[in-house]
Coordinates of C-alpha atoms in Angstrom, one line a residue:
X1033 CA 136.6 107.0 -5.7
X1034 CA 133.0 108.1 -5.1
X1035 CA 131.3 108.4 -1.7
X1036 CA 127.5 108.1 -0.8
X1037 CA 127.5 112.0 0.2
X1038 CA 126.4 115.2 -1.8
X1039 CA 126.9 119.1 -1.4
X1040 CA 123.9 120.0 0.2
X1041 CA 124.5 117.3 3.0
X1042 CA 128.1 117.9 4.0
X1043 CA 126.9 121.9 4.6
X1044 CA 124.0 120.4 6.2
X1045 CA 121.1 122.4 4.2
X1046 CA 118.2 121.6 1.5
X1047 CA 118.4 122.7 -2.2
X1048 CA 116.3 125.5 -1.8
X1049 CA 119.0 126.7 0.9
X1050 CA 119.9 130.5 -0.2
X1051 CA 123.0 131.9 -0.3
X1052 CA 123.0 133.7 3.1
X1053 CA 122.1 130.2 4.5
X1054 CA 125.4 128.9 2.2
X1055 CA 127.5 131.0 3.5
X1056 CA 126.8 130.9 7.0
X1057 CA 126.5 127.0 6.9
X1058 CA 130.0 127.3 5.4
X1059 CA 131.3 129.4 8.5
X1060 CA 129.6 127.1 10.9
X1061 CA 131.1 123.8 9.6
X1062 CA 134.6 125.3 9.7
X1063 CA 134.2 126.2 13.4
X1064 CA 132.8 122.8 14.0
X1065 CA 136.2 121.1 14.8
X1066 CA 136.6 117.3 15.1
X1067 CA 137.6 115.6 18.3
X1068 CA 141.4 116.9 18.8
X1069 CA 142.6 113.1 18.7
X1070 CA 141.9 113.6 14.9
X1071 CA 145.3 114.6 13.0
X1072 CA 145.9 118.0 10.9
X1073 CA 146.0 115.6 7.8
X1074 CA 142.5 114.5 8.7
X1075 CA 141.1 117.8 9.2
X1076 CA 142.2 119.6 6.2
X1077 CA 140.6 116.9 4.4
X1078 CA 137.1 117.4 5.6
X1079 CA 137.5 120.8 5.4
X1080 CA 138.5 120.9 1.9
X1081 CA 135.5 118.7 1.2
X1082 CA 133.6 121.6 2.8
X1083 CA 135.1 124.2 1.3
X1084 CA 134.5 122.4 -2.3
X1085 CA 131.0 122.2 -1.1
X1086 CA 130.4 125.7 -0.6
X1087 CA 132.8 126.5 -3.8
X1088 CA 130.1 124.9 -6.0
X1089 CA 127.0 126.0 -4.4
X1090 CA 128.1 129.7 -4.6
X1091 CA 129.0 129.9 -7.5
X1092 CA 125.4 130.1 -9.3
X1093 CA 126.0 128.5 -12.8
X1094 CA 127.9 125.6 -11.2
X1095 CA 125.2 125.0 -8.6
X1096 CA 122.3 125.2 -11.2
X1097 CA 124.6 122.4 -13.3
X1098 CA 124.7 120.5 -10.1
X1099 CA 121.0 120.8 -9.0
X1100 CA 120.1 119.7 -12.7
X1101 CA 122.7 116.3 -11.8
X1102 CA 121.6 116.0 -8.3
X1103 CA 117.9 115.9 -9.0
X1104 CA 118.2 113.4 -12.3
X1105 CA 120.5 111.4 -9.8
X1106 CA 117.5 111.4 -6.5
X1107 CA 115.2 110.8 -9.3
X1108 CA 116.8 107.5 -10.7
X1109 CA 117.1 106.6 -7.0
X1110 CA 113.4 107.2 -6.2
X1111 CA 112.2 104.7 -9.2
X1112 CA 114.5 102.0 -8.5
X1113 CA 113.4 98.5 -7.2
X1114 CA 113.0 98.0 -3.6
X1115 CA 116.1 96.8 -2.0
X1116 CA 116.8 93.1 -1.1
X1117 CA 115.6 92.4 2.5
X1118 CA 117.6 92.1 5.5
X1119 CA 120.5 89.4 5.6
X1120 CA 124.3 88.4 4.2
X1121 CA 125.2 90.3 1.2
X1122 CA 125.4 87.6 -2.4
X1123 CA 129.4 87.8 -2.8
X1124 CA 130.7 89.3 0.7
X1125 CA 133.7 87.5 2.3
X1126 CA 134.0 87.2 6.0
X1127 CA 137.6 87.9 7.0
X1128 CA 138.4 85.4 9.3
X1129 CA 139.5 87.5 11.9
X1130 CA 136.6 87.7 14.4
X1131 CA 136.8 92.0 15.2
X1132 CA 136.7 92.0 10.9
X1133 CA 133.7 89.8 11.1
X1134 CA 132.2 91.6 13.6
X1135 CA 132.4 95.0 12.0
X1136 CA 131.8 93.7 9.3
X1137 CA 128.7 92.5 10.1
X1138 CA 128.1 96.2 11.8
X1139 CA 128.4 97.7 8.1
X1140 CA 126.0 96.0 6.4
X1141 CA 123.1 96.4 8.9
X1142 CA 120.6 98.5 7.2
X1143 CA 120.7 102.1 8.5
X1144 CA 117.9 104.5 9.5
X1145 CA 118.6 107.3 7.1
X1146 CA 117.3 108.3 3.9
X1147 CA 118.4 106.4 0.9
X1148 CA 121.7 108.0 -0.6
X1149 CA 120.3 110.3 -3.6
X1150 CA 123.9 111.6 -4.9
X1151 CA 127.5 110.6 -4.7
X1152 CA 130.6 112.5 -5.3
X1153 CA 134.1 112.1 -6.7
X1154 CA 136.7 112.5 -4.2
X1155 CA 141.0 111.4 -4.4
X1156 CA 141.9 109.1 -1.9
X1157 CA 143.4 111.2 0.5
X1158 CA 140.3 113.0 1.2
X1159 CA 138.4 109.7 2.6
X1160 CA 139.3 110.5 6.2
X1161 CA 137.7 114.0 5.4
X1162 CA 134.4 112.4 4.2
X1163 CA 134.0 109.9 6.9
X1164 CA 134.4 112.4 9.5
X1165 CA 131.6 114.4 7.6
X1166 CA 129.3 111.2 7.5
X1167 CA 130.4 110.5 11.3
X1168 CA 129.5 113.9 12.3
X1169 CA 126.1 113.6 9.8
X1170 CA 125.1 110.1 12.0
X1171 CA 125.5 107.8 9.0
X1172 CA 127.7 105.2 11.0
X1173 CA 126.7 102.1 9.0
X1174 CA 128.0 103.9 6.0
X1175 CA 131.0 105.1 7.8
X1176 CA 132.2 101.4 8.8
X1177 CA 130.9 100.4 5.0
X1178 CA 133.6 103.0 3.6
X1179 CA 136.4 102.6 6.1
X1180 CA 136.7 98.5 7.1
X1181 CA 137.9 97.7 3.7
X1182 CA 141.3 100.6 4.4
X1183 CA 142.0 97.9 7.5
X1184 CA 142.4 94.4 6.0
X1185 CA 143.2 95.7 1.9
X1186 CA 144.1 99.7 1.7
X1187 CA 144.6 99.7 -2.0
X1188 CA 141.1 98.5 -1.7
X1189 CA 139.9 101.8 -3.6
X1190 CA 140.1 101.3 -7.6
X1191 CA 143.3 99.3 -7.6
X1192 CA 145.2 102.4 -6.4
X1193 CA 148.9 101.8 -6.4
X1194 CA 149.5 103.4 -3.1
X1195 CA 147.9 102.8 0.6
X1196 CA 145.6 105.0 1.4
X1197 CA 147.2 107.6 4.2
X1198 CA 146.0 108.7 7.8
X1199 CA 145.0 104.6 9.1
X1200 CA 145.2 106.0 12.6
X1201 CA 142.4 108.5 11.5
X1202 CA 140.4 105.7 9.4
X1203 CA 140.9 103.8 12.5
X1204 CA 140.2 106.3 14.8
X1205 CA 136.8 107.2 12.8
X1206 CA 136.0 103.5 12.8
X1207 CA 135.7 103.3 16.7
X1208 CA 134.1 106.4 17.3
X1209 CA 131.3 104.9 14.7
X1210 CA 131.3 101.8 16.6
X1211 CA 130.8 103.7 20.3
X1212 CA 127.8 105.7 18.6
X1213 CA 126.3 102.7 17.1
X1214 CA 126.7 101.5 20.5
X1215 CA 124.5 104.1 22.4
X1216 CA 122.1 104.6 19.7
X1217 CA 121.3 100.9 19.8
X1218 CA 121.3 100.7 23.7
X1219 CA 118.8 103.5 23.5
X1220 CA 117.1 101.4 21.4
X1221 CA 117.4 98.6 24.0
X1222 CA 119.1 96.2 22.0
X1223 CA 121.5 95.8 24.6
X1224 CA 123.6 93.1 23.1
X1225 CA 123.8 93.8 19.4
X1226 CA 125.0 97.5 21.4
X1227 CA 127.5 95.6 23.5
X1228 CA 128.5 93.7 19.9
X1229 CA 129.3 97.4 18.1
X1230 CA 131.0 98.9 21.3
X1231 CA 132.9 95.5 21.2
X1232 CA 134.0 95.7 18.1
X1233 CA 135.4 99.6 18.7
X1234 CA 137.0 98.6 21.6
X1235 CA 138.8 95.9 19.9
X1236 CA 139.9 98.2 16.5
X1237 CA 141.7 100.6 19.6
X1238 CA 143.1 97.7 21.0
X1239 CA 144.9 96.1 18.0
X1240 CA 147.9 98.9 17.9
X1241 CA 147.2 100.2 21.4
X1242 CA 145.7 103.4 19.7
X1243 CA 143.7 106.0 21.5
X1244 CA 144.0 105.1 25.0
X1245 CA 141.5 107.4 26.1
X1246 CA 138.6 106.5 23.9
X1247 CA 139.5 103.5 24.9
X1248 CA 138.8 104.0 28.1
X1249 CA 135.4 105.3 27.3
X1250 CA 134.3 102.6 25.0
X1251 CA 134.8 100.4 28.0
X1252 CA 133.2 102.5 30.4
X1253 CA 130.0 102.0 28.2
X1254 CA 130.5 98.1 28.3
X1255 CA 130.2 98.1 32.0
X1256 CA 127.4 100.6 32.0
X1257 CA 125.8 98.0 29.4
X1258 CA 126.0 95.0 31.4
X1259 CA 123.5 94.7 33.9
X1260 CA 121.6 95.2 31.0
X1261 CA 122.8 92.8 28.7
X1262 CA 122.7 90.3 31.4
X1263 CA 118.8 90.9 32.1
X1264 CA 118.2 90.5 28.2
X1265 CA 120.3 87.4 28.1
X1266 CA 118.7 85.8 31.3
X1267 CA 115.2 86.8 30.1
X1268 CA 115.7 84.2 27.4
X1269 CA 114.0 81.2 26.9
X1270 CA 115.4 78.1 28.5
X1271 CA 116.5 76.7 25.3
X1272 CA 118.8 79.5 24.5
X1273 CA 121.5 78.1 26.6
X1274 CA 124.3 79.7 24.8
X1275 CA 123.1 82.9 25.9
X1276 CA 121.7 82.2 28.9
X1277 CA 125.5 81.1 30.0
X1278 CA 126.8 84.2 28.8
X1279 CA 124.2 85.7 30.7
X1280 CA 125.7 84.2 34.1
X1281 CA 129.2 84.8 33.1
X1282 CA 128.6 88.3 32.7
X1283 CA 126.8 88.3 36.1
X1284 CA 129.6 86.3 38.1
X1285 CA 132.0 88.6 36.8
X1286 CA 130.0 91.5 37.7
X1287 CA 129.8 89.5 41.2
X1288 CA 133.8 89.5 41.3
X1289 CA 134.2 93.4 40.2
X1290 CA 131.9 94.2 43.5
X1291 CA 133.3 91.7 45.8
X1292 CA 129.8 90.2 46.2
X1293 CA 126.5 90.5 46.4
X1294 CA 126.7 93.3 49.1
X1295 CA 130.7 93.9 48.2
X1296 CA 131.3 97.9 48.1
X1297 CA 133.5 97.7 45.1
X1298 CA 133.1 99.8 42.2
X1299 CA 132.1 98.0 38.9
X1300 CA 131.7 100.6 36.8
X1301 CA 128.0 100.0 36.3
X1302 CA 126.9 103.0 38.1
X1303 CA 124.7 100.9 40.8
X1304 CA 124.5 101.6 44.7
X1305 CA 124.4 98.9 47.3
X1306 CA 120.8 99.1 47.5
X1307 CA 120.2 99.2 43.5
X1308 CA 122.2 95.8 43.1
X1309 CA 120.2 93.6 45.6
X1310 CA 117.5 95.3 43.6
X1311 CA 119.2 94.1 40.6
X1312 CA 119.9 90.3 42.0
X1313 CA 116.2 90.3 43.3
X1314 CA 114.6 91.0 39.6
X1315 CA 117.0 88.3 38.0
X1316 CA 115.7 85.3 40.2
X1317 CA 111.9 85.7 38.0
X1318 CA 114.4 85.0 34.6
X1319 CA 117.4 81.8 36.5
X1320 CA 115.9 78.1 37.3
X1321 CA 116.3 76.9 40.8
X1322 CA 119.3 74.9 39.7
X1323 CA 121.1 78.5 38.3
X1324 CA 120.5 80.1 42.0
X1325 CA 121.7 77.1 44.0
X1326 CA 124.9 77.0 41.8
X1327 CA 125.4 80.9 42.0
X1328 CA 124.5 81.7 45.3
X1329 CA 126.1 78.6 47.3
X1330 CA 129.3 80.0 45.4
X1331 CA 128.8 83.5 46.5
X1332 CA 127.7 82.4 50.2
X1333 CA 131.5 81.2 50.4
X1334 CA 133.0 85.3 50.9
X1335 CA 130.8 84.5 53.2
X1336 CA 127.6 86.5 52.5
X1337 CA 124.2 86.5 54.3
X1338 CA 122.3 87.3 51.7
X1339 CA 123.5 85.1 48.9
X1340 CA 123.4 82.6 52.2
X1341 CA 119.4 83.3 52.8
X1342 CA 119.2 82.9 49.1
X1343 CA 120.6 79.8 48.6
X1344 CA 118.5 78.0 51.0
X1345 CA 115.2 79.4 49.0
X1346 CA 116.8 77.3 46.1
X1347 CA 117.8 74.2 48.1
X1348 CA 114.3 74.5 49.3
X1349 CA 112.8 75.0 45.4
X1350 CA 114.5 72.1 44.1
X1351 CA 113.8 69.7 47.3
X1352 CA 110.3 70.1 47.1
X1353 CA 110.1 69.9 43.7
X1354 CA 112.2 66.8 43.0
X1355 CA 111.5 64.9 46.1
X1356 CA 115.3 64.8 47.4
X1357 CA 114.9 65.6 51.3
X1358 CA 119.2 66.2 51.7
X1359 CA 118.7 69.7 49.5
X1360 CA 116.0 70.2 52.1
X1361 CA 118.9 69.1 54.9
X1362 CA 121.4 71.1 53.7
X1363 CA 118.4 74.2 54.0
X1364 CA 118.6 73.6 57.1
X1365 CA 122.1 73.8 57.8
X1366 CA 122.8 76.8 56.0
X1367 CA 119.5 78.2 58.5
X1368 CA 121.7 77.8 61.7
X1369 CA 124.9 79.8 60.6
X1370 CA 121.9 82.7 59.7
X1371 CA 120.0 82.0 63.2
X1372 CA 122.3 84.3 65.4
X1373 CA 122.2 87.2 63.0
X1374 CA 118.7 87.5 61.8
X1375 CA 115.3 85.4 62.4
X1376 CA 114.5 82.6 60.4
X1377 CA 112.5 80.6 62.6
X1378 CA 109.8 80.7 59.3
X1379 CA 111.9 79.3 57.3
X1380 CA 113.6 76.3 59.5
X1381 CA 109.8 75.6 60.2
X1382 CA 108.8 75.0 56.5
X1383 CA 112.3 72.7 56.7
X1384 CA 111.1 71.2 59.6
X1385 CA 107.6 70.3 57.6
X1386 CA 108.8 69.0 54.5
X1387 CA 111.1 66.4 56.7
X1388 CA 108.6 65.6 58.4
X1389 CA 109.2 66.9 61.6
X1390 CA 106.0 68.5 63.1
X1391 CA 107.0 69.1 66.9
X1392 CA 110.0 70.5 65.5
X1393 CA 108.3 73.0 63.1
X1394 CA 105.6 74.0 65.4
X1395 CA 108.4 75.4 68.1
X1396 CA 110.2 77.0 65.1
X1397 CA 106.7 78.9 64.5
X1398 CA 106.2 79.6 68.3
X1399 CA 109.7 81.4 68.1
X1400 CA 108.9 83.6 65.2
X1401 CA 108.3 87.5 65.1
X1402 CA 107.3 87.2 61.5
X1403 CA 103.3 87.5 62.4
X1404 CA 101.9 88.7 59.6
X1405 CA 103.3 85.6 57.2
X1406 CA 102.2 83.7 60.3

């Protein structure tokens, strides 16, 4: 089968790379050891890929046959049409299985890298070897290109008559592409096309319990990702409901992990006390009134003060603003459980006002200590 990969890349140097820089490009990639979760079978492979490497560029009339081959090859690639723009492949079936779908999809995004100017010949117990190289070299597109089809069909490669070997490696290589992909693309701040590849990794793992450990750290990432993911998904306009009620789902559940809004529980996202009411103060510019009322007066049930205070701003909000004095009422209400622990005598004024009750409101402002709203 042939890969997307040449000689020069799997050492890591340009053709005009001497032979001191061969050789200790050759050294340097043997030391260069793959995560110890890889198997012996997968690392012998990449390093005889390696070593074939540096076998051919040593030797010099076998490198200058190669260079002539390699150039022709980056030439032909150089004057070829420009590539079809973005979008679903003409002919590509979508396994119904939705982590296949999903990495799938992953695979045929198009990649940052330079286009592929060589390809070489390899047997097909070597493919661990060169996706390791191509994971090590970044190209994770191309790595989840090569190594999906080994999941669903493994005599995918040329009609083969036998399976190709080391799935936990393939599979293993897949993940770690995935949890790359991830952070790359949350650098990028595409938060949930990040959260879709570390998904997708997670859920490769998952299928035969493999890897508990990376595992672990793909779903460290997710919870890292989510407050995130839910300020991108909020941010959305109000006709995106889909992902505006993933949005809250993702938030309630972050809600649950913390034990509230001002719950001490660790949810993995890395955010203090302090941070998080930060965090819930920043989302109320992106959720309607209606989305508070129905979030907070949930959360004000641990009980909590401050989803309690919050609440009553979005009783008030929709009150005023659809002429239904009980939201305004039940303001009010929620004002008196508050009244012992903090002052809100501002607040039960303006509740006062918009019922109507003047004398009422005026003694609510004559109790306040808020003077400079006053």
């Amino acid at each position: 089968m042939q890969i997307p990969l040449d000689y020069y890349r799997i050492l890591g140097l340009p053709i005009q790379a001497t032979a001191n820089q061969l050789a200790q490009a050759h050294r340097d990639r043997g030391l260069q050891l793959p995560r110890r979760e890889f198997s012996a079978t997968a690392i012998e492979a990449r390093k005889q890929l390696i070593d074939e490497a540096y076998a051919v560029l040593s030797d010099r009339d076998r490198r200058r046959d190669y260079d002539s081959k390699f150039l022709a090859s980056a030439y032909t690639v150089d004057m070829a049409p420009e590539p079809l723009p973005e979008g679903r492949i003409p002919g590509l079936e979508v396994s119904a299985d939705a982590g296949e779908a999903a990495l799938r999809s992953l695979a045929t995004e198009p990649g940052g890298s330079e286009a592929q100017s060589s390809k070489i010949e390899i047997d097909s117990d070597q493919l661990v070897g060169a996706l390791l190289i191509l994971l090590e070299l970044g190209e994770y597109e191309q790595v989840l290109q090569l190594g999906q089809p080994q999941l669903s069909n493994p005599y995918a490669n040329g009609g083969m008559a036998s399976p190709v070997p080391a799935q936990d490696d393939i599979v293993l290589t897949l993940a770690l592409a995935c949890l790359e992909l991830g952070r790359e693309q949350w650098q990028q701040r595409q938060y949930e096309i990040a959260a879709e590849s570390l998904q997708t990794g997670h859920e490769l793992l998952a299928r035969g319990n493999h890897f508990p450990a990376i595992r672990a750290e793909i779903q460290t990432e997710l919870y890292k990702l989510r407050p995130y993911r839910i300020l991108e998904l909020l941010a959305r306009p109000l006709d995106q409901t889909r992902e505006r009620r993933q949005g809250l789902k993702l938030l309630k559940a972050m809600l649950e992990d913390r034990g509230g809004i001002e719950g001490s529980d660790d949810d993995l996202s890395g955010l203090a006390i302090d941070d998080f009411l930060r965090f819930i103060q920043q989302l109320r510019d992106y959720l309607t009134a209606s989305e508070q009322q129905e979030l907070f007066e949930h959360e004000a049930r641990r009980p909590s003060p401050v989803a309690t205070y919050l609440t009553v701003y979005a009783l008030l909000a929709r009150g005023f603003a659809r002429h239904q004095p009980a939201l305004v009422r039940r303001a009010k209400q929620l004002l008196l459980r508050l009244g012992g622990q903090q002052d809100v005598h501002l607040e039960q004024a303006v509740c006062a006002l918009l019922l109507g009750q003047t004398e009422e409101a005026n003694r609510a402002l004559e109790l306040s200590q808020e003077y400079e709203p006053l």
